Amino acid sequence: MSCCGQVATAGAQLLGPPSADEVVLASRDLGDGLRQSDLSVPGIHCAHCIGAIESAFRHIAGVEAARVNLSSKRVAVKWRGDTAPPIIETLRDLGYDAHLFTPEERSDPELARLIRAMAVAGFCSMNIMLLSVSVWSGAEPGTRQAFHWISAGLALPALVYSGRIFFLSAWSALKRGRTNMDVPISIGVLLAFGLSLYDTIIGGAHAYFDAAVSLIFFLLIGRVLDHLMREKARSAVQGLVRLTPRGATVIHADGARDYLPAQAIEPGMLLQVTPGERILVDGVVESGQSDIDCSLATGETQPQKVAAGDKLRSGMLNLTGALTLRAQSNVANSFLAEMTQLMEAAESSRGHYRRVADRAASYYAPVVHSLALLTLIGWLIATGDWYRSISIAIAVLIITCPCALGLAVPIVQAVAARRLFESGIMVKDGAALERLAEIDQVAFDKTGTLTLGRPRLVNEAVIDKRALGIAAALAQQSNHPLCRALSLHGDGRTHVTTDFTEVPGSGIEARIDGHFYRLGRSAWAGGGEADATVLCEDGKPIASFIFEDNLRPGAEEAVMEVRALGATPRILSGDARPIVRRLAEGLGIAEAMGAMLPKEKTDYVAGLGKALMVGDGLNDAPALARAHASMAPASAADIGRNAADFVFLHGSLTAVPFAMRIAREAKKLVGQNFALAILYNVLALPFAMAGYVTPLLAALAMSASSIVVVANALRLRGRAT
Amino acid sequence: MSSLVYLVPLALLLGGAALWAFLWSFKSGQYEDLDGAAQRILLDDEMER
């Protein structure tokens, strides 16, 4: 039983379950003959699901243990033996769609490091704060001195263990001759600690240990939030179905068959491709006939008929007949790999986007540092007292330390990402949100993006009811996309079909109630030369069917809303020009380009400036990587999904304008947060420069400004858009 | 005043213990499936039967 909505994976429905060989290939060896397979099961939803899955696996031979992770919607199955137990079949029987995946690494080591650093900083800052409160409320000099020493002892590990993250990042930025937000943070924290340590040694009244460490703590909260958002998106995207196979069945010269992993396939090998399987490497058909779905590779909607001698490219889907294929390349130089290279080139020419926070820091740091220097010089001239001048200059740095600035951006982006996540949109990182807010052009791919890549019968009204019923009954038995569309129009009566045969590339034939029927290409079925699908009864055509690609739900609204947001919608497609033009007219899009190669798409997107690319196919992947920002549906090819900044899980295309609105709102809030942080600095600076700042005042001012910034960011959560 | 001599170290020790407990539970994977942990409480334990 499945109790919740499944993630829409249009491509997956055509694919059969991975073979047992593939399960073995994707599993990890745990030693001692124990292997672990990791599966992503998007349908897991409640306690009932956990119980059903775990108890079902308890009775399967060979399975040692199965553990469901509800948060990441994954199942880890540990098993023994040479052949894999029926893991995916078991899950399918329970009603769950499962996809194999290989975890890249156990969990993100960077995130674990950040959380540990945050825990240490939190512990130290709270204890120092506790001691500082008693110092502020007027402890005797002896107690105060002791408390300062304990604080120093607590601040040192926090600085070394937790502060390291900022120091290393600041150092690597400085080495490259640039500044980022971490430079003023590191200078402020280190000087505050140095001054406080000196004051403690000489028995001074003021120490800023609390300011230094709580600054690190607050900023680490921002970093962890930023990272959590990325991790969540990554695991959600990883969980989707893989559209490229892990291996292929090789036919050896002596006729023996072997399932080999993708890396072991060499040019010249003979491969077996069953219906429902994707092509692994480029090659030439050696024998057999079939229809090939090229939509993912080229964007064409109509399946292509292939026979011996035709070339196939990796990523295409074999629909109807069994083929043998002579490999012409290995995985490393197939069409797929070619796309990867184009993508890498595209990504490097996009250049390094500088994040808003870093750009702000490049203005902020010089101003603050020169003000501190001015304060030092001013006090030196006025008093001639070195110690006092330096103390006040450092106090200026501490009070202006960009605590609120450091939180201003990540907190808004974390809240925005959470809102998008709730609406089924994954964000790859915060920079993507910043870029999305700047978009003024939106380029849509056609097949699989504006349309679902699934044909629909459009002339149902003019077809004889009896003929439609027979055609639907025939169509039910085939995997061909047109047949799947036709089979939805059955009349509910059962037609007993006999002598069913599927002729790959042509159509299907069978007998019903003594009549002989053919359904397929007009010329083959008996309807004369015409570009249509025809049903013939005993050699006479009785119906002809016209199909059109289904529009993705929300496509029209999405285009309208995109225009309302002030962006120009365009279509870039690899499909034939007339089809693209017809769709563009239907949607009211003026700029529509058809028959584009991947390279042309990439160059076109590059020429658009701040463009958002929305696409799903292999042929879109380089353009997705090149565009200022990019978005892909969950049904996209793996490579496209990884290239895109955003992935939307629900079918509707209105996710595009929705994400744009959230991104723009987030940008506005980031701007407000910067304004608040600067306002705070302008208010606090005169006091600091005049030498009135005490550690108590610094702690209060810093916490207050951080709370204001966080509260402002949370406004994004409740807003109706 | 003299009470501080043992109260402060005691406070630090307790805080440190809490920090250690958090780091240990984090490392042993107890935060990996927070939603699952909340739901598992509703499951009957079949192993005993």
mmCIF file with all atom_site columns, N, CA and C in Angstrom, chain A residues 12 15-18 87-99:
data_model
loop_
_atom_site.group_PDB
_atom_site.id
_atom_site.type_symbol
_atom_site.label_atom_id
_atom_site.label_alt_id
_atom_site.label_comp_id
_atom_site.label_asym_id
_atom_site.label_entity_id
_atom_site.label_seq_id
_atom_site.pdbx_PDB_ins_code
_atom_site.Cartn_x
_atom_site.Cartn_y
_atom_site.Cartn_z
_atom_site.occupancy
_atom_site.B_iso_or_equiv
_atom_site.pdbx_formal_charge
_atom_site.auth_seq_id
_atom_site.auth_comp_id
_atom_site.auth_asym_id
_atom_site.auth_atom_id
_atom_site.pdbx_PDB_model_num
ATOM 1  N N  . ALA A 1 12 ? 10.687 7.297  -16.063 1.00 0.00 ? 12 ALA A N  1
ATOM 2  C CA . ALA A 1 12 ? 10.840 6.038  -15.362 1.00 0.00 ? 12 ALA A CA 1
ATOM 3  C C  . ALA A 1 12 ? 9.761  5.033  -15.732 1.00 0.00 ? 12 ALA A C  1
ATOM 4  N N  . LEU A 1 15 ? 10.700 2.526  -18.284 1.00 0.00 ? 15 LEU A N  1
ATOM 5  C CA . LEU A 1 15 ? 11.818 1.630  -18.000 1.00 0.00 ? 15 LEU A CA 1
ATOM 6  C C  . LEU A 1 15 ? 11.365 0.452  -17.157 1.00 0.00 ? 15 LEU A C  1
ATOM 7  N N  . GLY A 1 16 ? 11.916 -0.707 -17.442 1.00 0.00 ? 16 GLY A N  1
ATOM 8  C CA . GLY A 1 16 ? 11.669 -1.851 -16.589 1.00 0.00 ? 16 GLY A CA 1
ATOM 9  C C  . GLY A 1 16 ? 12.496 -1.711 -15.325 1.00 0.00 ? 16 GLY A C  1
ATOM 10 N N  . PRO A 1 17 ? 12.274 -2.598 -14.324 1.00 0.00 ? 17 PRO A N  1
ATOM 11 C CA . PRO A 1 17 ? 13.090 -2.527 -13.120 1.00 0.00 ? 17 PRO A CA 1
ATOM 12 C C  . PRO A 1 17 ? 14.530 -2.927 -13.447 1.00 0.00 ? 17 PRO A C  1
ATOM 13 N N  . PRO A 1 18 ? 15.499 -2.388 -12.714 1.00 0.00 ? 18 PRO A N  1
ATOM 14 C CA . PRO A 1 18 ? 16.883 -2.777 -12.968 1.00 0.00 ? 18 PRO A CA 1
ATOM 15 C C  . PRO A 1 18 ? 17.052 -4.281 -12.744 1.00 0.00 ? 18 PRO A C  1
ATOM 16 N N  . ILE A 1 87 ? 15.092 -7.261 -4.194  1.00 0.00 ? 87 ILE A N  1
ATOM 17 C CA . ILE A 1 87 ? 14.857 -6.069 -3.374  1.00 0.00 ? 87 ILE A CA 1
ATOM 18 C C  . ILE A 1 87 ? 13.815 -5.157 -4.011  1.00 0.00 ? 87 ILE A C  1
ATOM 19 N N  . ILE A 1 88 ? 14.069 -4.804 -5.275  1.00 0.00 ? 88 ILE A N  1
ATOM 20 C CA . ILE A 1 88 ? 13.178 -3.851 -5.930  1.00 0.00 ? 88 ILE A CA 1
ATOM 21 C C  . ILE A 1 88 ? 11.804 -4.463 -6.162  1.00 0.00 ? 88 ILE A C  1
ATOM 22 N N  . GLU A 1 89 ? 11.794 -5.775 -6.488  1.00 0.00 ? 89 GLU A N  1
ATOM 23 C CA . GLU A 1 89 ? 10.525 -6.459 -6.705  1.00 0.00 ? 89 GLU A CA 1
ATOM 24 C C  . GLU A 1 89 ? 9.703  -6.453 -5.419  1.00 0.00 ? 89 GLU A C  1
ATOM 25 N N  . THR A 1 90 ? 10.367 -6.695 -4.278  1.00 0.00 ? 90 THR A N  1
ATOM 26 C CA . THR A 1 90 ? 9.664  -6.686 -3.002  1.00 0.00 ? 90 THR A CA 1
ATOM 27 C C  . THR A 1 90 ? 9.007  -5.339 -2.756  1.00 0.00 ? 90 THR A C  1
ATOM 28 N N  . LEU A 1 91 ? 9.779  -4.281 -3.029  1.00 0.00 ? 91 LEU A N  1
ATOM 29 C CA . LEU A 1 91 ? 9.244  -2.937 -2.809  1.00 0.00 ? 91 LEU A CA 1
ATOM 30 C C  . LEU A 1 91 ? 8.100  -2.643 -3.780  1.00 0.00 ? 91 LEU A C  1
ATOM 31 N N  . ARG A 1 92 ? 8.247  -3.104 -5.022  1.00 0.00 ? 92 ARG A N  1
ATOM 32 C CA . ARG A 1 92 ? 7.171  -2.874 -6.008  1.00 0.00 ? 92 ARG A CA 1
ATOM 33 C C  . ARG A 1 92 ? 5.896  -3.605 -5.581  1.00 0.00 ? 92 ARG A C  1
ATOM 34 N N  . ASP A 1 93 ? 6.069  -4.831 -5.049  1.00 0.00 ? 93 ASP A N  1
ATOM 35 C CA . ASP A 1 93 ? 4.893  -5.586 -4.606  1.00 0.00 ? 93 ASP A CA 1
ATOM 36 C C  . ASP A 1 93 ? 4.164  -4.841 -3.495  1.00 0.00 ? 93 ASP A C  1
ATOM 37 N N  . LEU A 1 94 ? 4.902  -4.129 -2.669  1.00 0.00 ? 94 LEU A N  1
ATOM 38 C CA . LEU A 1 94 ? 4.282  -3.367 -1.583  1.00 0.00 ? 94 LEU A CA 1
ATOM 39 C C  . LEU A 1 94 ? 3.674  -2.066 -2.108  1.00 0.00 ? 94 LEU A C  1
ATOM 40 N N  . GLY A 1 95 ? 3.982  -1.738 -3.367  1.00 0.00 ? 95 GLY A N  1
ATOM 41 C CA . GLY A 1 95 ? 3.422  -0.519 -3.947  1.00 0.00 ? 95 GLY A CA 1
ATOM 42 C C  . GLY A 1 95 ? 4.368  0.662  -3.919  1.00 0.00 ? 95 GLY A C  1
ATOM 43 N N  . TYR A 1 96 ? 5.647  0.420  -3.687  1.00 0.00 ? 96 TYR A N  1
ATOM 44 C CA . TYR A 1 96 ? 6.607  1.530  -3.670  1.00 0.00 ? 96 TYR A CA 1
ATOM 45 C C  . TYR A 1 96 ? 7.498  1.471  -4.880  1.00 0.00 ? 96 TYR A C  1
ATOM 46 N N  . ASP A 1 97 ? 7.682  2.627  -5.484  1.00 0.00 ? 97 ASP A N  1
ATOM 47 C CA . ASP A 1 97 ? 8.600  2.749  -6.595  1.00 0.00 ? 97 ASP A CA 1
ATOM 48 C C  . ASP A 1 97 ? 9.991  2.934  -5.998  1.00 0.00 ? 97 ASP A C  1
ATOM 49 N N  . ALA A 1 98 ? 10.954 2.145  -6.424  1.00 0.00 ? 98 ALA A N  1
ATOM 50 C CA . ALA A 1 98 ? 12.282 2.263  -5.822  1.00 0.00 ? 98 ALA A CA 1
ATOM 51 C C  . ALA A 1 98 ? 13.332 2.474  -6.899  1.00 0.00 ? 98 ALA A C  1
ATOM 52 N N  . HIS A 1 99 ? 14.326 3.286  -6.592  1.00 0.00 ? 99 HIS A N  1
ATOM 53 C CA . HIS A 1 99 ? 15.425 3.517  -7.527  1.00 0.00 ? 99 HIS A CA 1
ATOM 54 C C  . HIS A 1 99 ? 16.725 3.202  -6.823  1.00 0.00 ? 99 HIS A C  1
#
